[in-house]
mmCIF file of C-alpha atoms and ligand atoms in Angstrom:
data_model
loop_
_atom_site.group_PDB
_atom_site.id
_atom_site.type_symbol
_atom_site.label_atom_id
_atom_site.label_comp_id
_atom_site.label_asym_id
_atom_site.label_seq_id
_atom_site.Cartn_x
_atom_site.Cartn_y
_atom_site.Cartn_z
ATOM 1 C CA MET H 1 -5.875 34.138 -6.957
ATOM 2 C CA SER H 2 -6.460 31.696 -9.801
ATOM 3 C CA ARG H 3 -3.635 29.259 -10.448
ATOM 4 C CA THR H 4 -3.303 28.411 -14.134
ATOM 5 C CA LEU H 5 0.041 26.773 -14.843
ATOM 6 C CA LEU H 6 1.690 28.744 -17.661
ATOM 7 C CA TYR H 7 4.962 26.869 -17.825
ATOM 8 C CA GLU H 8 6.863 24.202 -15.947
ATOM 9 C CA GLY H 9 10.645 24.190 -16.058
ATOM 10 C CA LYS H 10 13.217 21.959 -14.424
ATOM 11 C CA ALA H 11 13.320 23.841 -11.126
ATOM 12 C CA LYS H 12 10.306 26.166 -11.241
ATOM 13 C CA GLN H 13 6.640 26.386 -12.100
ATOM 14 C CA ILE H 14 5.178 29.636 -13.437
ATOM 15 C CA PHE H 15 1.517 30.390 -12.732
ATOM 16 C CA GLN H 16 -0.792 33.029 -14.168
ATOM 17 C CA THR H 17 -2.269 35.404 -11.575
ATOM 18 C CA ASP H 18 -5.377 37.574 -11.732
ATOM 19 C CA ASP H 19 -3.187 40.389 -13.061
ATOM 20 C CA PRO H 20 -2.312 39.723 -16.735
ATOM 21 C CA TYR H 21 1.003 41.555 -16.305
ATOM 22 C CA GLU H 22 2.196 39.463 -13.372
ATOM 23 C CA ALA H 23 3.115 35.827 -12.760
ATOM 24 C CA LEU H 24 3.826 33.668 -9.750
ATOM 25 C CA ILE H 25 7.025 31.618 -9.614
ATOM 26 C CA PHE H 26 6.969 28.470 -7.473
ATOM 27 C CA PHE H 27 10.451 27.151 -6.619
ATOM 28 C CA LYS H 28 10.702 23.338 -6.600
ATOM 29 C CA ASP H 29 13.249 21.096 -4.876
ATOM 30 C CA ASP H 30 13.870 19.281 -8.192
ATOM 31 C CA ALA H 31 17.396 19.525 -9.566
ATOM 32 C CA THR H 32 18.757 18.563 -12.975
ATOM 33 C CA ALA H 33 22.203 18.722 -14.549
ATOM 34 C CA PHE H 34 23.879 17.966 -17.881
ATOM 35 C CA ASN H 35 20.892 19.132 -19.909
ATOM 36 C CA GLY H 36 18.461 17.008 -17.902
ATOM 37 C CA GLU H 37 20.486 13.749 -17.948
ATOM 38 C CA LYS H 38 21.023 13.805 -14.180
ATOM 39 C CA LYS H 39 17.940 14.246 -12.027
ATOM 40 C CA GLY H 40 17.425 14.510 -8.292
ATOM 41 C CA GLN H 41 16.010 16.508 -5.449
ATOM 42 C CA ILE H 42 17.745 18.899 -3.090
ATOM 43 C CA ARG H 43 15.823 19.165 0.169
ATOM 44 C CA SER H 44 14.634 22.735 0.947
ATOM 45 C CA LYS H 45 16.224 24.048 -2.272
ATOM 46 C CA GLY H 46 12.994 25.727 -3.429
ATOM 47 C CA MET H 47 12.637 27.629 -0.189
ATOM 48 C CA LEU H 48 16.301 28.654 -0.097
ATOM 49 C CA ASN H 49 16.493 29.706 -3.771
ATOM 50 C CA ASN H 50 13.354 31.795 -3.343
ATOM 51 C CA ALA H 51 14.840 33.528 -0.294
ATOM 52 C CA ILE H 52 18.315 33.969 -1.835
ATOM 53 C CA SER H 53 16.908 35.313 -5.126
ATOM 54 C CA THR H 54 14.722 37.740 -3.171
ATOM 55 C CA LEU H 55 17.771 39.096 -1.326
ATOM 56 C CA PHE H 56 19.719 39.552 -4.577
ATOM 57 C CA PHE H 57 16.835 41.164 -6.475
ATOM 58 C CA GLU H 58 16.295 43.610 -3.580
ATOM 59 C CA LEU H 59 20.006 44.405 -3.450
ATOM 60 C CA LEU H 60 20.118 44.982 -7.223
ATOM 61 C CA ASP H 61 17.013 47.171 -7.117
ATOM 62 C CA SER H 62 18.665 49.353 -4.455
ATOM 63 C CA ARG H 63 21.641 49.756 -6.850
ATOM 64 C CA GLY H 64 19.505 50.728 -9.837
ATOM 65 C CA VAL H 65 19.278 47.357 -11.597
ATOM 66 C CA PRO H 66 15.641 46.699 -12.491
ATOM 67 C CA SER H 67 14.275 43.141 -12.421
ATOM 68 C CA HIS H 68 10.996 41.268 -12.705
ATOM 69 C CA PHE H 69 10.858 40.900 -8.904
ATOM 70 C CA VAL H 70 7.702 42.306 -7.279
ATOM 71 C CA LYS H 71 7.622 40.577 -3.885
ATOM 72 C CA ARG H 72 8.124 37.304 -2.091
ATOM 73 C CA ILE H 73 4.712 35.768 -1.418
ATOM 74 C CA ASP H 74 5.532 32.813 0.805
ATOM 75 C CA GLU H 75 8.321 30.309 1.461
ATOM 76 C CA ARG H 76 8.397 28.955 -2.083
ATOM 77 C CA SER H 77 6.641 31.603 -4.158
ATOM 78 C CA MET H 78 7.613 34.941 -5.661
ATOM 79 C CA LEU H 79 5.424 37.432 -7.531
ATOM 80 C CA VAL H 80 7.093 38.805 -10.670
ATOM 81 C CA LYS H 81 6.340 40.924 -13.711
ATOM 82 C CA LYS H 82 5.506 38.697 -16.661
ATOM 83 C CA LEU H 83 8.380 39.044 -19.126
ATOM 84 C CA LYS H 84 8.770 37.965 -22.729
ATOM 85 C CA ILE H 85 12.021 36.111 -22.178
ATOM 86 C CA ILE H 86 14.910 36.852 -24.553
ATOM 87 C CA GLN H 87 16.252 33.469 -25.659
ATOM 88 C CA VAL H 88 19.843 34.337 -24.770
ATOM 89 C CA GLU H 89 21.519 33.183 -21.557
ATOM 90 C CA VAL H 90 24.067 35.736 -20.390
ATOM 91 C CA ILE H 91 26.951 34.214 -18.442
ATOM 92 C CA VAL H 92 29.434 36.383 -16.573
ATOM 93 C CA ARG H 93 32.697 34.922 -15.282
ATOM 94 C CA ASN H 94 35.379 36.104 -12.864
ATOM 95 C CA ILE H 95 37.256 32.848 -12.265
ATOM 96 C CA VAL H 96 37.759 29.903 -14.640
ATOM 97 C CA ALA H 97 35.373 26.998 -14.009
ATOM 98 C CA GLY H 98 33.150 24.495 -15.784
ATOM 99 C CA SER H 99 32.799 24.816 -19.548
ATOM 100 C CA LEU H 100 35.306 27.709 -19.763
ATOM 101 C CA SER H 101 38.016 25.488 -18.304
ATOM 102 C CA GLN H 102 37.293 22.941 -21.057
ATOM 103 C CA ARG H 103 37.166 25.590 -23.799
ATOM 104 C CA LEU H 104 40.383 27.454 -22.927
ATOM 105 C CA GLY H 105 42.335 24.586 -21.393
ATOM 106 C CA TRP H 106 42.902 26.721 -18.300
ATOM 107 C CA PRO H 107 42.663 25.146 -14.829
ATOM 108 C CA GLU H 108 39.566 25.645 -12.748
ATOM 109 C CA GLY H 109 40.219 28.345 -10.147
ATOM 110 C CA ARG H 110 42.453 30.621 -12.269
ATOM 111 C CA PRO H 111 41.289 34.225 -11.803
ATOM 112 C CA LEU H 112 40.468 35.954 -15.099
ATOM 113 C CA PRO H 113 42.309 39.250 -15.828
ATOM 114 C CA ARG H 114 38.883 40.836 -16.335
ATOM 115 C CA PRO H 115 35.291 39.615 -16.277
ATOM 116 C CA ILE H 116 34.110 37.728 -19.361
ATOM 117 C CA VAL H 117 30.559 37.934 -20.729
ATOM 118 C CA GLU H 118 29.278 35.069 -22.891
ATOM 119 C CA PHE H 119 26.008 34.395 -24.702
ATOM 120 C CA TYR H 120 24.335 31.025 -25.028
ATOM 121 C CA TYR H 121 21.338 30.196 -27.220
ATOM 122 C CA LYS H 122 18.553 29.172 -24.831
ATOM 123 C CA ASP H 123 17.428 26.029 -26.661
ATOM 124 C CA ASP H 124 17.193 22.712 -24.786
ATOM 125 C CA ALA H 125 17.080 20.619 -27.979
ATOM 126 C CA LEU H 126 20.434 22.102 -29.071
ATOM 127 C CA GLY H 127 21.913 21.876 -25.556
ATOM 128 C CA ASP H 128 22.207 25.675 -25.108
ATOM 129 C CA PRO H 129 25.217 26.281 -27.428
ATOM 130 C CA LEU H 130 27.665 29.183 -27.057
ATOM 131 C CA ILE H 131 26.884 31.905 -29.605
ATOM 132 C CA ASN H 132 28.313 35.310 -30.536
ATOM 133 C CA ASN H 133 26.828 38.700 -31.455
ATOM 134 C CA ASP H 134 26.421 37.732 -35.105
ATOM 135 C CA HIS H 135 24.541 34.547 -34.206
ATOM 136 C CA VAL H 136 22.226 36.536 -31.940
ATOM 137 C CA ALA H 137 21.535 38.979 -34.790
ATOM 138 C CA VAL H 138 21.021 36.285 -37.457
ATOM 139 C CA LEU H 139 18.718 34.324 -35.163
ATOM 140 C CA GLY H 140 16.817 37.555 -34.486
ATOM 141 C CA LEU H 141 17.026 37.057 -30.722
ATOM 142 C CA ALA H 142 17.992 40.634 -29.823
ATOM 143 C CA SER H 143 19.134 43.821 -31.562
ATOM 144 C CA PRO H 144 22.778 44.956 -31.291
ATOM 145 C CA GLU H 145 21.625 47.743 -28.946
ATOM 146 C CA GLU H 146 19.757 45.263 -26.736
ATOM 147 C CA LEU H 147 22.763 42.943 -26.662
ATOM 148 C CA ALA H 148 25.018 45.840 -25.636
ATOM 149 C CA HIS H 149 22.526 46.583 -22.867
ATOM 150 C CA LEU H 150 22.557 42.938 -21.676
ATOM 151 C CA THR H 151 26.364 43.037 -21.569
ATOM 152 C CA ALA H 152 26.443 46.290 -19.602
ATOM 153 C CA GLU H 153 23.779 45.043 -17.169
ATOM 154 C CA GLY H 154 25.633 41.733 -16.755
ATOM 155 C CA LEU H 155 28.834 43.570 -15.800
ATOM 156 C CA LYS H 156 27.014 45.921 -13.437
ATOM 157 C CA ILE H 157 25.206 43.022 -11.741
ATOM 158 C CA ASN H 158 28.556 41.253 -11.455
ATOM 159 C CA ALA H 159 30.142 44.246 -9.705
ATOM 160 C CA VAL H 160 27.243 44.600 -7.248
ATOM 161 C CA LEU H 161 27.004 40.893 -6.410
ATOM 162 C CA GLN H 162 30.756 40.321 -6.270
ATOM 163 C CA GLU H 163 31.302 43.104 -3.750
ATOM 164 C CA HIS H 164 28.363 42.045 -1.581
ATOM 165 C CA LEU H 165 29.334 38.380 -1.585
ATOM 166 C CA LEU H 166 32.971 39.089 -0.805
ATOM 167 C CA SER H 167 31.875 41.010 2.309
ATOM 168 C CA ARG H 168 30.207 37.701 3.310
ATOM 169 C CA LYS H 169 33.357 35.717 2.548
ATOM 170 C CA VAL H 170 32.072 34.257 -0.722
ATOM 171 C CA LYS H 171 33.793 34.410 -4.133
ATOM 172 C CA LEU H 172 31.474 34.885 -7.118
ATOM 173 C CA VAL H 173 33.072 32.580 -9.697
ATOM 174 C CA ASP H 174 30.470 32.826 -12.473
ATOM 175 C CA PHE H 175 26.715 33.041 -12.983
ATOM 176 C CA LYS H 176 23.917 32.902 -15.545
ATOM 177 C CA LEU H 177 21.340 35.628 -16.156
ATOM 178 C CA GLU H 178 18.174 35.768 -18.199
ATOM 179 C CA PHE H 179 16.432 38.934 -19.323
ATOM 180 C CA GLY H 180 13.037 39.693 -20.777
ATOM 181 C CA ARG H 181 10.990 42.448 -22.354
ATOM 182 C CA PHE H 182 8.300 44.249 -20.378
ATOM 183 C CA ASP H 183 6.527 47.462 -21.327
ATOM 184 C CA ASN H 184 9.263 48.618 -23.766
ATOM 185 C CA ARG H 185 11.976 47.915 -21.228
ATOM 186 C CA ILE H 186 14.384 45.073 -20.632
ATOM 187 C CA LEU H 187 14.295 43.631 -17.120
ATOM 188 C CA LEU H 188 16.400 41.014 -15.396
ATOM 189 C CA GLY H 189 14.368 37.819 -14.925
ATOM 190 C CA ASP H 190 14.671 34.196 -13.751
ATOM 191 C CA GLU H 191 16.514 33.629 -10.445
ATOM 192 C CA ILE H 192 19.907 34.283 -8.883
ATOM 193 C CA SER H 193 20.758 31.351 -6.648
ATOM 194 C CA PRO H 194 23.239 28.510 -6.058
ATOM 195 C CA ASP H 195 21.488 26.780 -9.000
ATOM 196 C CA THR H 196 22.600 29.518 -11.391
ATOM 197 C CA CYS H 197 25.831 30.807 -9.813
ATOM 198 C CA ARG H 198 29.126 29.323 -8.714
ATOM 199 C CA PHE H 199 29.933 30.412 -5.162
ATOM 200 C CA TRP H 200 33.195 29.440 -3.452
ATOM 201 C CA ASP H 201 34.146 30.039 0.163
ATOM 202 C CA ALA H 202 36.611 32.968 0.102
ATOM 203 C CA ASP H 203 39.150 31.270 2.378
ATOM 204 C CA THR H 204 38.976 27.601 1.378
ATOM 205 C CA ASP H 205 37.465 27.651 -2.156
ATOM 206 C CA LYS H 206 34.895 25.104 -0.914
ATOM 207 C CA LYS H 207 32.084 24.904 -3.461
ATOM 208 C CA LEU H 208 28.801 26.265 -2.104
ATOM 209 C CA ASP H 209 26.574 25.744 -5.156
ATOM 210 C CA LYS H 210 25.014 23.275 -7.562
ATOM 211 C CA ASP H 211 28.396 21.812 -8.525
ATOM 212 C CA ARG H 212 28.059 19.775 -5.311
ATOM 213 C CA PHE H 213 25.037 18.094 -6.933
ATOM 214 C CA ARG H 214 26.501 17.942 -10.475
ATOM 215 C CA ARG H 215 29.754 16.366 -9.266
ATOM 216 C CA ASP H 216 28.358 14.234 -6.397
ATOM 217 C CA LEU H 217 30.405 16.087 -3.780
ATOM 218 C CA GLY H 218 27.900 15.585 -0.937
ATOM 219 C CA GLN H 219 26.630 18.220 1.543
ATOM 220 C CA VAL H 220 24.460 19.739 -1.181
ATOM 221 C CA GLU H 221 21.630 21.003 1.085
ATOM 222 C CA GLU H 222 24.208 22.321 3.550
ATOM 223 C CA ALA H 223 25.863 24.401 0.813
ATOM 224 C CA TYR H 224 22.598 26.125 -0.191
ATOM 225 C CA GLN H 225 21.810 26.730 3.490
ATOM 226 C CA GLU H 226 25.314 28.148 4.055
ATOM 227 C CA ILE H 227 24.857 30.718 1.270
ATOM 228 C CA TYR H 228 21.501 31.730 2.746
ATOM 229 C CA ASN H 229 23.015 32.048 6.230
ATOM 230 C CA ARG H 230 25.904 34.191 5.024
ATOM 231 C CA LEU H 231 23.570 36.557 3.202
ATOM 232 C CA ASN H 232 21.454 37.109 6.303
HETATM 233 N N1 UDP X 1 24.518 27.899 -15.718
HETATM 234 C C1 UDP X 1 23.145 27.853 -15.467
HETATM 235 N N2 UDP X 1 22.339 27.226 -16.371
HETATM 236 C C2 UDP X 1 22.809 26.666 -17.514
HETATM 237 C C3 UDP X 1 24.199 26.716 -17.759
HETATM 238 C C4 UDP X 1 25.022 27.334 -16.852
HETATM 239 O O1 UDP X 1 22.662 28.374 -14.466
HETATM 240 O O2 UDP X 1 22.018 26.122 -18.299
HETATM 241 C C5 UDP X 1 25.407 28.586 -14.765
HETATM 242 C C6 UDP X 1 26.270 27.619 -13.983
HETATM 243 O O3 UDP X 1 25.660 27.289 -12.748
HETATM 244 C C7 UDP X 1 27.526 28.418 -13.756
HETATM 245 C C8 UDP X 1 27.610 29.331 -14.981
HETATM 246 O O4 UDP X 1 26.304 29.391 -15.500
HETATM 247 O O5 UDP X 1 27.386 29.230 -12.606
HETATM 248 C C9 UDP X 1 28.605 28.880 -16.029
HETATM 249 O O6 UDP X 1 28.317 27.553 -16.395
HETATM 250 P P1 UDP X 1 29.263 26.754 -17.425
HETATM 251 O O7 UDP X 1 29.165 27.378 -18.769
HETATM 252 O O8 UDP X 1 30.621 26.633 -16.836
HETATM 253 O O9 UDP X 1 28.557 25.358 -17.591
HETATM 254 P P2 UDP X 1 28.645 24.002 -16.776
HETATM 255 O O10 UDP X 1 30.049 23.750 -16.411
HETATM 256 O O11 UDP X 1 27.750 24.201 -15.613
HETATM 257 O O12 UDP X 1 28.104 23.039 -17.792
#
């Protein structure tokens, strides 16, 4: 396979493959927070996020949620369908945390009466601001029908992941999804990992995700490993 670098993000590199419709994702150990202000490395993160994302994409596929996932290639690499990413981050929340706590003035840890779906404009220079349906339409990021589809998929993914994680004694607090266009369809893309989700231990509420890095809580590697162990 040839290895032309198509794109390098904060935590991943995307390479072209010999197939024009596929790409190879390489998961790095690099970690950033607060829009790139905080930088560091989390040992073995690339390997664990690749493995955890693989498990979630396979689970979702078995429940009828299509994604870009084709197969895991090796410890740090995944083969995916090459999407045209929709510049909207879809965040689904079950429990108040992070920016929602700030926005509503509700304490972190309060269960929401029902899941909330939010949209953020995927734009680093603007710091990924919260946007609504009208903003998405005016910016021309997605049609109303596509946005309704992203919302429905977000809620379905939430139901599937929440149930599975709870059976492994993990609460799914919130998570971020990205979608893209492929062959006239919309597919789930990116990754689903402790970098992009908040996972709390079901009994103790111990944080088992990137908040340990963001908030300097220690035992960061151990948290990623713990999620992997519980899913296996
Ligand atoms: N998230 C993400 N990438 C982002 C922003 C948020 O993966 O650029 C995830 C984050 O890990 C959490 C959820 O989306 O699981 C909600 O994040 P929130 O809006 O609370 O932002 P934060 O408090 O992390 O700034």
